[in-house]
Tab-separated table of C-alpha atoms in Angstrom:
chain	number	residue	atom	x	y	z
A	725	UNK	CA	208.323	103.477	43.588
A	726	UNK	CA	206.231	106.826	45.167
A	727	UNK	CA	207.864	106.430	48.310
A	728	UNK	CA	211.294	105.722	47.357
A	729	UNK	CA	210.734	109.097	45.461
A	730	UNK	CA	209.293	110.875	48.359
A	731	UNK	CA	212.147	110.046	50.780
A	732	UNK	CA	214.456	111.153	47.902
A	733	UNK	CA	212.733	114.541	47.669
A	734	UNK	CA	212.232	114.972	51.930
A	735	UNK	CA	216.068	114.010	51.979
A	736	UNK	CA	216.857	116.703	48.718
A	737	UNK	CA	214.938	119.378	50.878
A	738	UNK	CA	216.815	118.967	54.034
A	739	UNK	CA	220.395	118.804	51.839
A	740	UNK	CA	219.371	122.157	50.298
A	741	UNK	CA	217.062	124.085	53.051
A	742	UNK	CA	217.860	122.760	56.269
A	743	UNK	CA	218.378	126.454	57.582
A	744	UNK	CA	215.064	127.202	56.896
A	745	UNK	CA	213.668	124.163	58.389
A	746	UNK	CA	215.402	124.948	61.470
A	747	UNK	CA	214.347	128.645	61.262
A	748	UNK	CA	210.462	127.368	60.932
A	749	UNK	CA	210.937	124.827	64.061
A	750	UNK	CA	212.696	127.694	66.197
A	751	UNK	CA	209.415	130.129	65.078
A	752	UNK	CA	207.010	127.180	66.306
A	753	UNK	CA	208.930	126.402	69.445
A	754	UNK	CA	209.276	129.971	70.366
A	755	UNK	CA	205.685	130.741	69.346
A	756	UNK	CA	204.624	127.827	71.497
A	757	UNK	CA	206.684	128.929	74.731
A	758	UNK	CA	205.623	132.354	74.684
A	759	UNK	CA	202.028	131.607	74.661
A	760	UNK	CA	202.302	128.842	77.370
A	761	UNK	CA	203.820	131.515	79.809
A	762	UNK	CA	201.599	134.187	78.898
A	763	UNK	CA	198.371	131.571	79.257
A	764	UNK	CA	200.230	129.946	82.739
A	765	UNK	CA	200.352	133.847	84.004
A	766	UNK	CA	196.412	134.150	83.464
A	767	UNK	CA	195.024	131.003	84.152
A	768	UNK	CA	197.139	129.981	87.248
A	769	UNK	CA	195.949	132.909	89.668
A	770	UNK	CA	192.556	132.836	87.947
A	771	UNK	CA	192.583	129.113	88.677
A	772	UNK	CA	193.422	129.033	92.299
A	773	UNK	CA	191.001	131.971	92.789
A	774	UNK	CA	188.289	129.859	90.936
A	775	UNK	CA	189.124	126.755	93.459
A	776	UNK	CA	188.413	129.913	96.164
A	777	UNK	CA	185.502	131.211	94.796
A	778	UNK	CA	182.548	129.254	93.162
A	779	UNK	CA	181.407	132.132	90.720
A	780	UNK	CA	184.613	132.466	89.543
A	781	UNK	CA	185.087	128.444	88.998
A	782	UNK	CA	181.483	128.259	87.335
A	783	UNK	CA	183.159	131.271	85.011
A	784	UNK	CA	186.235	129.462	84.093
A	785	UNK	CA	184.456	125.982	83.227
A	786	UNK	CA	181.656	127.922	81.180
A	787	UNK	CA	184.331	129.577	79.427
A	788	UNK	CA	186.389	126.310	78.847
A	789	UNK	CA	183.225	124.528	77.505
A	790	UNK	CA	182.183	127.443	74.900
A	791	UNK	CA	186.053	127.016	73.405
A	792	UNK	CA	185.895	123.222	73.306
A	793	UNK	CA	183.029	123.423	70.590
A	794	UNK	CA	184.632	126.000	68.584
A	795	UNK	CA	187.400	124.777	66.311
A	796	UNK	CA	190.582	125.781	66.212
A	797	UNK	CA	190.867	127.541	62.705
A	798	UNK	CA	187.383	129.123	63.027
A	799	UNK	CA	188.039	131.032	66.229
A	800	UNK	CA	191.434	132.199	64.078
A	801	UNK	CA	189.503	133.302	61.405
A	802	UNK	CA	187.079	134.600	63.690
A	803	UNK	CA	189.477	137.277	65.770
A	804	UNK	CA	191.065	138.371	62.683
A	805	UNK	CA	188.764	141.109	61.994
A	806	UNK	CA	189.265	142.396	65.882
A	807	UNK	CA	193.091	141.715	66.192
A	808	UNK	CA	194.549	141.551	62.696
A	809	UNK	CA	197.281	139.494	61.555
A	810	UNK	CA	200.881	138.937	62.327
A	811	UNK	CA	202.623	137.398	65.791
A	812	UNK	CA	200.729	139.489	68.434
A	813	UNK	CA	197.407	138.236	66.964
A	814	UNK	CA	198.194	134.716	66.589
A	815	UNK	CA	199.566	134.922	70.238
A	816	UNK	CA	196.192	136.613	71.638
A	817	UNK	CA	194.370	133.642	69.431
A	818	UNK	CA	196.521	130.612	70.971
A	819	UNK	CA	196.494	132.195	74.353
A	820	UNK	CA	192.513	131.993	74.532
A	821	UNK	CA	192.940	128.255	72.865
A	822	UNK	CA	195.367	127.274	75.543
A	823	UNK	CA	193.434	128.788	78.659
A	824	UNK	CA	190.719	126.189	79.252
A	825	UNK	CA	192.841	123.200	80.010
A	826	UNK	CA	195.076	125.175	82.368
A	827	UNK	CA	191.988	126.576	84.378
A	828	UNK	CA	189.683	123.483	84.634
A	829	UNK	CA	192.914	121.381	85.861
A	830	UNK	CA	194.196	124.236	88.369
A	831	UNK	CA	190.870	124.548	89.623
A	832	UNK	CA	190.600	120.677	89.833
A	833	UNK	CA	194.183	120.349	91.208
A	834	UNK	CA	193.374	122.719	94.370
A	835	UNK	CA	189.806	121.094	94.711
A	836	UNK	CA	191.514	117.613	95.135
A	837	UNK	CA	193.443	118.932	97.898
A	838	UNK	CA	192.309	117.128	101.010
A	839	UNK	CA	191.037	119.050	103.929
A	840	UNK	CA	193.036	116.728	106.399
A	841	UNK	CA	196.558	118.150	104.925
A	842	UNK	CA	195.370	121.356	105.766
A	843	UNK	CA	194.400	120.466	109.002
A	844	UNK	CA	197.631	118.736	109.945
A	845	UNK	CA	199.474	121.957	108.612
A	846	UNK	CA	197.584	124.276	110.703
A	847	UNK	CA	198.154	121.933	114.185
A	848	UNK	CA	201.932	122.391	112.706
A	849	UNK	CA	201.440	126.356	113.279
A	850	UNK	CA	201.201	126.647	109.610
A	851	UNK	CA	199.994	129.991	108.245
A	852	UNK	CA	197.613	130.324	104.910
A	853	UNK	CA	200.623	131.267	103.129
A	854	UNK	CA	202.895	128.172	104.392
A	855	UNK	CA	200.026	126.112	103.859
A	856	UNK	CA	199.470	127.397	100.131
A	857	UNK	CA	203.284	127.078	99.219
A	858	UNK	CA	203.977	123.886	101.305
A	859	UNK	CA	200.861	121.781	100.984
A	860	UNK	CA	198.113	122.881	98.208
A	861	UNK	CA	200.682	123.702	95.703
A	862	UNK	CA	202.521	120.665	95.856
A	863	UNK	CA	199.528	118.506	96.148
A	864	UNK	CA	197.614	120.518	93.103
A	865	UNK	CA	200.785	120.499	91.286
A	866	UNK	CA	199.902	116.726	89.165
A	867	UNK	CA	196.567	118.413	87.944
A	868	UNK	CA	198.785	121.514	87.137
A	869	UNK	CA	201.404	120.255	84.933
A	870	UNK	CA	198.488	117.729	83.296
A	871	UNK	CA	196.417	120.713	82.383
A	872	UNK	CA	200.176	122.622	81.008
A	873	UNK	CA	200.582	119.574	79.076
A	874	UNK	CA	197.445	119.542	77.464
A	875	UNK	CA	197.685	123.069	76.706
A	876	UNK	CA	201.112	122.775	75.347
A	877	UNK	CA	200.090	120.171	72.777
A	878	UNK	CA	197.021	122.173	71.813
A	879	UNK	CA	199.182	125.466	71.295
A	880	UNK	CA	201.682	123.358	69.266
A	881	UNK	CA	198.730	122.175	66.944
A	882	UNK	CA	196.918	125.571	66.591
A	883	UNK	CA	200.325	127.283	65.970
A	884	UNK	CA	200.529	125.245	62.965
A	885	UNK	CA	197.041	126.758	61.646
A	886	UNK	CA	198.099	130.059	62.985
A	887	UNK	CA	200.217	130.357	59.746
A	888	UNK	CA	197.137	131.670	58.409
A	889	UNK	CA	197.496	134.928	59.798
A	890	UNK	CA	201.136	135.376	59.757
A	891	UNK	CA	202.733	133.429	62.753
A	892	UNK	CA	205.194	131.631	60.740
A	893	UNK	CA	206.297	128.409	62.164
A	894	UNK	CA	205.981	124.873	60.487
A	895	UNK	CA	202.297	125.414	59.536
A	896	UNK	CA	204.417	127.241	56.810
A	897	UNK	CA	205.681	124.085	55.529
A	898	UNK	CA	202.362	122.526	55.394
A	899	UNK	CA	200.316	125.261	53.829
A	900	UNK	CA	203.099	126.027	51.178
A	901	UNK	CA	203.108	122.345	50.227
A	902	UNK	CA	198.930	122.359	49.838
A	903	UNK	CA	199.437	125.363	47.859
A	904	UNK	CA	201.930	123.693	45.421
A	905	UNK	CA	200.627	120.441	45.623
A	906	UNK	CA	204.026	118.724	46.628
A	907	UNK	CA	203.623	116.226	49.559
A	908	UNK	CA	207.082	116.857	50.669
A	909	UNK	CA	206.267	120.250	52.377
A	910	UNK	CA	203.203	118.812	53.820
A	911	UNK	CA	204.734	115.607	55.050
A	912	UNK	CA	207.915	117.425	56.686
A	913	UNK	CA	205.617	119.989	58.352
A	914	UNK	CA	202.928	117.336	59.782
A	915	UNK	CA	205.661	114.797	60.995
A	916	UNK	CA	207.616	117.877	62.767
A	917	UNK	CA	204.612	118.886	64.320
A	918	UNK	CA	203.309	115.445	65.593
A	919	UNK	CA	207.280	115.031	66.845
A	920	UNK	CA	206.868	118.072	69.014
A	921	UNK	CA	204.186	117.077	70.504
A	922	UNK	CA	205.168	113.423	71.094
A	923	UNK	CA	207.840	115.178	72.947
A	924	UNK	CA	205.924	117.297	74.893
A	925	UNK	CA	203.334	114.833	76.035
A	926	UNK	CA	206.181	112.234	77.146
A	927	UNK	CA	208.250	114.779	78.942
A	928	UNK	CA	205.102	115.980	81.047
A	929	UNK	CA	203.876	112.620	81.417
A	930	UNK	CA	207.540	111.779	82.925
A	931	UNK	CA	207.531	115.160	85.131
A	932	UNK	CA	204.104	114.301	86.449
A	933	UNK	CA	205.150	110.874	87.625
A	934	UNK	CA	208.220	112.271	89.522
A	935	UNK	CA	206.201	114.491	91.339
A	936	UNK	CA	203.239	112.112	91.707
A	937	UNK	CA	206.089	110.020	93.319
A	938	UNK	CA	207.263	112.773	95.762
A	939	UNK	CA	204.130	113.852	97.022
A	940	UNK	CA	203.335	109.828	97.574
A	941	UNK	CA	206.383	109.924	99.867
A	942	UNK	CA	206.100	113.169	101.624
A	943	UNK	CA	202.365	113.446	101.929
A	944	UNK	CA	201.405	109.922	103.128
A	945	UNK	CA	199.224	110.015	106.303
């Protein structure tokens, strides 16, 4: 009976507030994509440098390990005194949370490229830029994409908590529901976040398999 009532309330919400719902979804996706783009611009060059420099690699790994033991919500609240609240502070906090998987997987990806491929490329007359573009990046790409996938799922989940510092998005529904003791909002928000996370994971898993198949076809020795 309670389940039927909840379903009716959810249907009623979409009948009367569908515009508001899609606005929250749009805010959540926009915040996720902007955060991911900024994180990649920072992490990918730094990760590549880390694969070439042990000091940078050790710093990146230590940074990632420290962030992994700090809960997302705790980090957001710790940053409030320094960066305030709103979209920009939320972006900064989410970028910090997204960096560890991107950094670690980028370093791992480039380190996993076999020297044999580089030797073959050098024997064919490739310079360092050609080796990087035609051999290193394609072979490291599955690892990098896995890092992007993990970062994106982290951002989608943490963007829900970022509602606390004025970021908007689907977290607004969840915290509104908690404040009103109305499970309708909580269920709609939580299920929507879960669906976004699932779509991100399955899309990247498919892309990673395609890239790996391409690598096996073109780089088998």
